[in-house]
Tab-separated table of C-alpha atoms in Angstrom:
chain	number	residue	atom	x	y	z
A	1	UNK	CA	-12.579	7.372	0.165
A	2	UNK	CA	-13.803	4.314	-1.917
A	3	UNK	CA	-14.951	0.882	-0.983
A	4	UNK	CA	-13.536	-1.989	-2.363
A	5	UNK	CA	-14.582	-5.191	-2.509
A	6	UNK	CA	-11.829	-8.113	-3.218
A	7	UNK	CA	-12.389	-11.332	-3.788
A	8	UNK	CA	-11.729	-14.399	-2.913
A	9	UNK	CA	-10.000	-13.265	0.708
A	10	UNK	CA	-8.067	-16.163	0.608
A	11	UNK	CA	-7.441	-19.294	-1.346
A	12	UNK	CA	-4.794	-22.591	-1.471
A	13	UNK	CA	-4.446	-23.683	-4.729
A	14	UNK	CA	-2.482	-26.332	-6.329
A	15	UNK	CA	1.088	-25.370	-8.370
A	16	UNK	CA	0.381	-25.095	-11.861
A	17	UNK	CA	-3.168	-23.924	-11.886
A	18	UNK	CA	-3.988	-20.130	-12.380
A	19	UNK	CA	-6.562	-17.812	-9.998
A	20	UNK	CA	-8.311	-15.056	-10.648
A	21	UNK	CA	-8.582	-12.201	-7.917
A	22	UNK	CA	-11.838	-9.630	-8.360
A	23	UNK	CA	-11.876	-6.210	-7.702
A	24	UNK	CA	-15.325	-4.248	-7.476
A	25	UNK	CA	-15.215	-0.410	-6.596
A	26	UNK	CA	-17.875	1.448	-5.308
A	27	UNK	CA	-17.078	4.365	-7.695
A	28	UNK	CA	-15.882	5.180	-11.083
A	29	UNK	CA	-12.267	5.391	-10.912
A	30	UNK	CA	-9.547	5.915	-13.858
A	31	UNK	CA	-6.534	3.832	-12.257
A	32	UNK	CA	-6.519	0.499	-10.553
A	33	UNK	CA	-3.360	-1.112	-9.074
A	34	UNK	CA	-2.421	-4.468	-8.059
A	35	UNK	CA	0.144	-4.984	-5.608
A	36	UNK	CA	1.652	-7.390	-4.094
A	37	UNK	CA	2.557	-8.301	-0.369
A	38	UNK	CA	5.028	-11.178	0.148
A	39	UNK	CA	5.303	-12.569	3.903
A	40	UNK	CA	6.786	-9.934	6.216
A	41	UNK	CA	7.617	-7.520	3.195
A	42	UNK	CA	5.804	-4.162	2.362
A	43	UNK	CA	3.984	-4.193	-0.662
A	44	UNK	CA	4.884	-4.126	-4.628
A	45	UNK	CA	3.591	-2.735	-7.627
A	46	UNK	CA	2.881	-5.606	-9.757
A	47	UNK	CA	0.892	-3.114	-12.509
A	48	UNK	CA	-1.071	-0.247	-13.471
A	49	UNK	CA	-5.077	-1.132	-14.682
A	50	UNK	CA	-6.841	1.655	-17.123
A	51	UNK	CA	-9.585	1.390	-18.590
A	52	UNK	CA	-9.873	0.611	-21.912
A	53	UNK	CA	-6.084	0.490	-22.419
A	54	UNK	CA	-3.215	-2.294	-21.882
A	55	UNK	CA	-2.393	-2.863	-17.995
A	56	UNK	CA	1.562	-1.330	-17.625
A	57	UNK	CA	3.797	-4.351	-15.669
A	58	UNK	CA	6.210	-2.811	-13.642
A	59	UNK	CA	10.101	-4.113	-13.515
A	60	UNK	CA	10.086	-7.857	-12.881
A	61	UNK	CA	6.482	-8.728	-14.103
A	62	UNK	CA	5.075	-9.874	-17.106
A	63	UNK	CA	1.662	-10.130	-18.611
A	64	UNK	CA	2.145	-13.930	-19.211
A	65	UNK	CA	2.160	-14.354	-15.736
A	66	UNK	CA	-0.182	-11.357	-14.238
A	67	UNK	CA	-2.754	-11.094	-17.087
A	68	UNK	CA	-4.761	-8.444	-16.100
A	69	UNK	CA	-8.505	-7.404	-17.247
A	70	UNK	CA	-10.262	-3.762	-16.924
A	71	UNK	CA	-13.307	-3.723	-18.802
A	72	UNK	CA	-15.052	-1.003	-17.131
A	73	UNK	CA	-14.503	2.037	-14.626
A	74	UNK	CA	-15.380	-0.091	-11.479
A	75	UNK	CA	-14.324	-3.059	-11.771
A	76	UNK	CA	-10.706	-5.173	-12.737
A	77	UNK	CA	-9.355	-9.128	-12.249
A	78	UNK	CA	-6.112	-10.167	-11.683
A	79	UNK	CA	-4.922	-13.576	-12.404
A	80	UNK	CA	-1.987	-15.536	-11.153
A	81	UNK	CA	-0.757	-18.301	-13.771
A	82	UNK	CA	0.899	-21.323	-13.837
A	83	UNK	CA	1.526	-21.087	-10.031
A	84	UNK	CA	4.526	-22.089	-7.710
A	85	UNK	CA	5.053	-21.918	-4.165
A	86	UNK	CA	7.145	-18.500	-4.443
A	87	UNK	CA	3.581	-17.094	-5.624
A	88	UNK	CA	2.541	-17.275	-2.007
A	89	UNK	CA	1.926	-13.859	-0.900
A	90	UNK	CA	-1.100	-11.415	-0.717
A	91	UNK	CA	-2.299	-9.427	-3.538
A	92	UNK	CA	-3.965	-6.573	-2.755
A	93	UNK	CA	-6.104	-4.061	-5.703
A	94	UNK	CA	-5.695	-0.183	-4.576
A	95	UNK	CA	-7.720	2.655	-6.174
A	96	UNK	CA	-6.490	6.482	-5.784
A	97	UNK	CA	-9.396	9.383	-4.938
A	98	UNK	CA	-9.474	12.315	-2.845
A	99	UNK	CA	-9.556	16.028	-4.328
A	100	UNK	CA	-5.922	15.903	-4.911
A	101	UNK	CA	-6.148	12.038	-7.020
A	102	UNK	CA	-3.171	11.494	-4.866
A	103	UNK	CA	-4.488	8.900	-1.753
A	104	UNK	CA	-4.809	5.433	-1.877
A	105	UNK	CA	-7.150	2.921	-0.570
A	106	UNK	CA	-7.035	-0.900	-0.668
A	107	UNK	CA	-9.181	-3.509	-1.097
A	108	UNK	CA	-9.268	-6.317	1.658
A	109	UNK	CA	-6.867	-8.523	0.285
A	110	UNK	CA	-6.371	-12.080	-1.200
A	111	UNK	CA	-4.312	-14.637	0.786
A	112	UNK	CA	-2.612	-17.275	-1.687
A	113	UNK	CA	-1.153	-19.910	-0.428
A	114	UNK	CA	0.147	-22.361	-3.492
A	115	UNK	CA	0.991	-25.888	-2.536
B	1	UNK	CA	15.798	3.080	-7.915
B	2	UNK	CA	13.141	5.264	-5.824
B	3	UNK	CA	13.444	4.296	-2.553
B	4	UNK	CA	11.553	4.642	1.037
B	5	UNK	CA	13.446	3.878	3.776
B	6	UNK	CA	12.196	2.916	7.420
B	7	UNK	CA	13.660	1.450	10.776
B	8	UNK	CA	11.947	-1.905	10.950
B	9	UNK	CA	11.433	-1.581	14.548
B	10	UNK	CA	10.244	-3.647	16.316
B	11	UNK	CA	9.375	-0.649	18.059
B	12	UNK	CA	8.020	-0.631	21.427
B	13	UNK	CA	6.556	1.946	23.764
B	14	UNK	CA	4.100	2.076	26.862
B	15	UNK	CA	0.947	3.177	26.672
B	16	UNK	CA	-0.217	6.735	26.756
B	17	UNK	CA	3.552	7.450	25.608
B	18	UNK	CA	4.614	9.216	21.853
B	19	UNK	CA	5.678	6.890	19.183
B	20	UNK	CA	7.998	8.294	16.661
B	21	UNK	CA	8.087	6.535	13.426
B	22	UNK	CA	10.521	7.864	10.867
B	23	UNK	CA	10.945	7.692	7.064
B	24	UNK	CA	13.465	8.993	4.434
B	25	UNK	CA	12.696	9.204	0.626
B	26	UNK	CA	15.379	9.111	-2.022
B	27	UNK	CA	13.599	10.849	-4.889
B	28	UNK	CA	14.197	14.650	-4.052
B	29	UNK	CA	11.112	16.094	-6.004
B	30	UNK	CA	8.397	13.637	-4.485
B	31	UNK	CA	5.236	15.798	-3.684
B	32	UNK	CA	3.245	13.493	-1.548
B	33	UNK	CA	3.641	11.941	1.502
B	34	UNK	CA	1.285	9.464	3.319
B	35	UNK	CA	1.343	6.962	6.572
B	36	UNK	CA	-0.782	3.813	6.404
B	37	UNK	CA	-1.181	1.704	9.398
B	38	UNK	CA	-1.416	-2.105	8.929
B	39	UNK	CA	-2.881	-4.729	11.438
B	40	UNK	CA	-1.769	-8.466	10.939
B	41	UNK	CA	-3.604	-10.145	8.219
B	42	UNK	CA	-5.397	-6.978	7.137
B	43	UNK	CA	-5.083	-4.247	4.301
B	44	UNK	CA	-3.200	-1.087	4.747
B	45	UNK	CA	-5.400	1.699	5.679
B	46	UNK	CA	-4.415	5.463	5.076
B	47	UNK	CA	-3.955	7.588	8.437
B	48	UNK	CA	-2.613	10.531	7.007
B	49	UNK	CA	-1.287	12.310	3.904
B	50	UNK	CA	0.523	15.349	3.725
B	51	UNK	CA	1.768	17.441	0.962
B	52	UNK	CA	3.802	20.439	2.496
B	53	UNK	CA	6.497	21.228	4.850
B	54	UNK	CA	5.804	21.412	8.745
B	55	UNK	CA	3.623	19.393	10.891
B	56	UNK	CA	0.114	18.279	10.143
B	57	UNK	CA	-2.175	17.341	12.700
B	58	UNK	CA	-5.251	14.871	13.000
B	59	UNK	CA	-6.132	13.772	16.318
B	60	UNK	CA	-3.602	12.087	18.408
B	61	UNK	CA	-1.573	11.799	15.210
B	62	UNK	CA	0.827	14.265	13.732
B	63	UNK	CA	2.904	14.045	10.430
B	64	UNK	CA	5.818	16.130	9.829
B	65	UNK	CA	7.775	16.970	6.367
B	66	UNK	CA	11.233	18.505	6.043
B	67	UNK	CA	11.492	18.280	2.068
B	68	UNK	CA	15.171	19.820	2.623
B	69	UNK	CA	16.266	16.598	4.526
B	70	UNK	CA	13.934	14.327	2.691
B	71	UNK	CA	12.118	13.349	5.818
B	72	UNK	CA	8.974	12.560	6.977
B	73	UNK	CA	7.882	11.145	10.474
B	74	UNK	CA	4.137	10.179	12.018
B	75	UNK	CA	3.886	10.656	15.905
B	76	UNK	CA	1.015	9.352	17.736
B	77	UNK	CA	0.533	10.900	21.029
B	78	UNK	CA	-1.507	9.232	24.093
B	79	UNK	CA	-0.494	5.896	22.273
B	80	UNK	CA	-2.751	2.624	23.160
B	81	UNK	CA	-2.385	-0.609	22.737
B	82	UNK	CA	-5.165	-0.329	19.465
B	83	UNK	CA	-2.054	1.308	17.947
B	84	UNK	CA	-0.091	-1.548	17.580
B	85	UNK	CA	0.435	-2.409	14.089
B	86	UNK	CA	3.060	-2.260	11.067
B	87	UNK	CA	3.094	1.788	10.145
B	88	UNK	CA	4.146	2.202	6.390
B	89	UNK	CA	5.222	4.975	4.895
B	90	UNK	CA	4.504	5.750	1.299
B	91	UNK	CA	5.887	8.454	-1.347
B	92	UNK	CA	4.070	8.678	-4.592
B	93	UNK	CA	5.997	9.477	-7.613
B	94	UNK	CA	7.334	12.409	-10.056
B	95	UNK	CA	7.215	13.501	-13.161
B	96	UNK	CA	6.247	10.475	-15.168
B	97	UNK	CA	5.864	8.128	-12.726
B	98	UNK	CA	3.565	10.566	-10.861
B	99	UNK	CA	0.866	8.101	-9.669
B	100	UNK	CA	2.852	5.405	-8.297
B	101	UNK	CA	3.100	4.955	-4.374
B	102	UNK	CA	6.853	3.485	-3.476
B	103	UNK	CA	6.710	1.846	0.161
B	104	UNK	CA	8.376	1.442	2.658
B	105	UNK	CA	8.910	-2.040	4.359
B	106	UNK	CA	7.506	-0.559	7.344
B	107	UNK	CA	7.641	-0.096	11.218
B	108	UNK	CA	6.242	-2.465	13.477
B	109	UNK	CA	4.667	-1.002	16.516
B	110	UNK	CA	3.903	-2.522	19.851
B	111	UNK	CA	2.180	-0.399	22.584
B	112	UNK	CA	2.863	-2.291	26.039
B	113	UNK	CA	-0.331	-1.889	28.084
């Protein structure tokens, strides 16, 4: 497994203004994901984080809105922009490990609420 | 559209009794199967994985795969009331999309002291 430290856990910002989510690994790790976890839904694929490379946005997000950083093999940021209410949700960073690269862990979580 | 399909539940069961939590998959050459259990207001955390046909066991939980009917199911045996929590199931992708997890929306259990 891998431990992953998120940060902040949770935050209410204002609508308009942009956060930035932290992801720290305890390992080197080629992938990092950042999902997302709207109120009583299971979670999304927002992108795909590689080191050294572009992030790849899944269907229905955009880099303009989920700019995403990955500057080494431990460590990526996440940042929600230009906020609105319908950005409340949690965001979550995953790494995959485990001798088949196939199993997931998670970071703790951010809570965003945007007022 | 991949998709992972669960009862919603809620689900609810007495304590030291089975819970059966089911999932279907749509994408017919998925290779990789896993259950994560979720608490309320904390991260998913995997329980179990499992990557060929028939049952796999781990402790009071067992996961079973039927590629053929594109089924997978967790059962947790002697269940407590620790247990209650959203189960989601997860399928990670083929071919080019072969290290993305599609989830389910997931099961919420309650285990009734």
């Amino acid at each position: 497994s891998a431990v992953i430290s998120q940060k902040p856990s949770r935050d209410i910002c204002q609508r308009g203004t942009s956060l930035t989510i932290q992801c720290q690994v305890d390992s080197q790790v080629t992938m990092m994901f950042w999902y997302r976890q709207q109120p009583g839904q299971s979670l999304t694929l927002i992108a795909t984080a590689n080191q050294g490379s572009e992030a790849t946005y899944e269907s229905g997000f955009v880099i303009d809105k989920f700019p995403i950083s990955r500057p080494n093999l431990t460590f990526s940021t996440l940042t929600v922009s230009n906020m609105s209410p319908e950005d409340s949700s949690i965001y979550l960073c995953s790494v995959v490990t485990g001798t088949m690269d196939t199993e997931a862990f998670f970071g703790q979580g951010t809570r965003l609420t945007v007022v | 559209q991949k998709e992972v399909e669960q009862n919603s539940g809620p689900l609810s069961v007495p304590e030291g009794a089975i819970a059966s939590l089911n999932c279907t998959y749509s994408d017919r050459v998925s290779q990789s199967f896993f259950w994560y259990r979720q608490y309320s207001g904390k991260s998913p955390e995997l329980i179990m994985s499992i990557y060929s046909n028939g049952d796999k066991e781990d402790g009071r939980f067992t996961a079973q795969l039927n590629k053929a009917s594109q089924y997978v199911s967790l059962l947790i045996r002697d269940s407590q009331p620790s247990d209650s929590a959203t189960y989601l199931c997860a399928v990670k992708g083929s071919g080019g999309s072969n290290y993305k997890l599609t989830f389910g929306k997931g099961t919420l259990l309650t285990v009734n002291p």
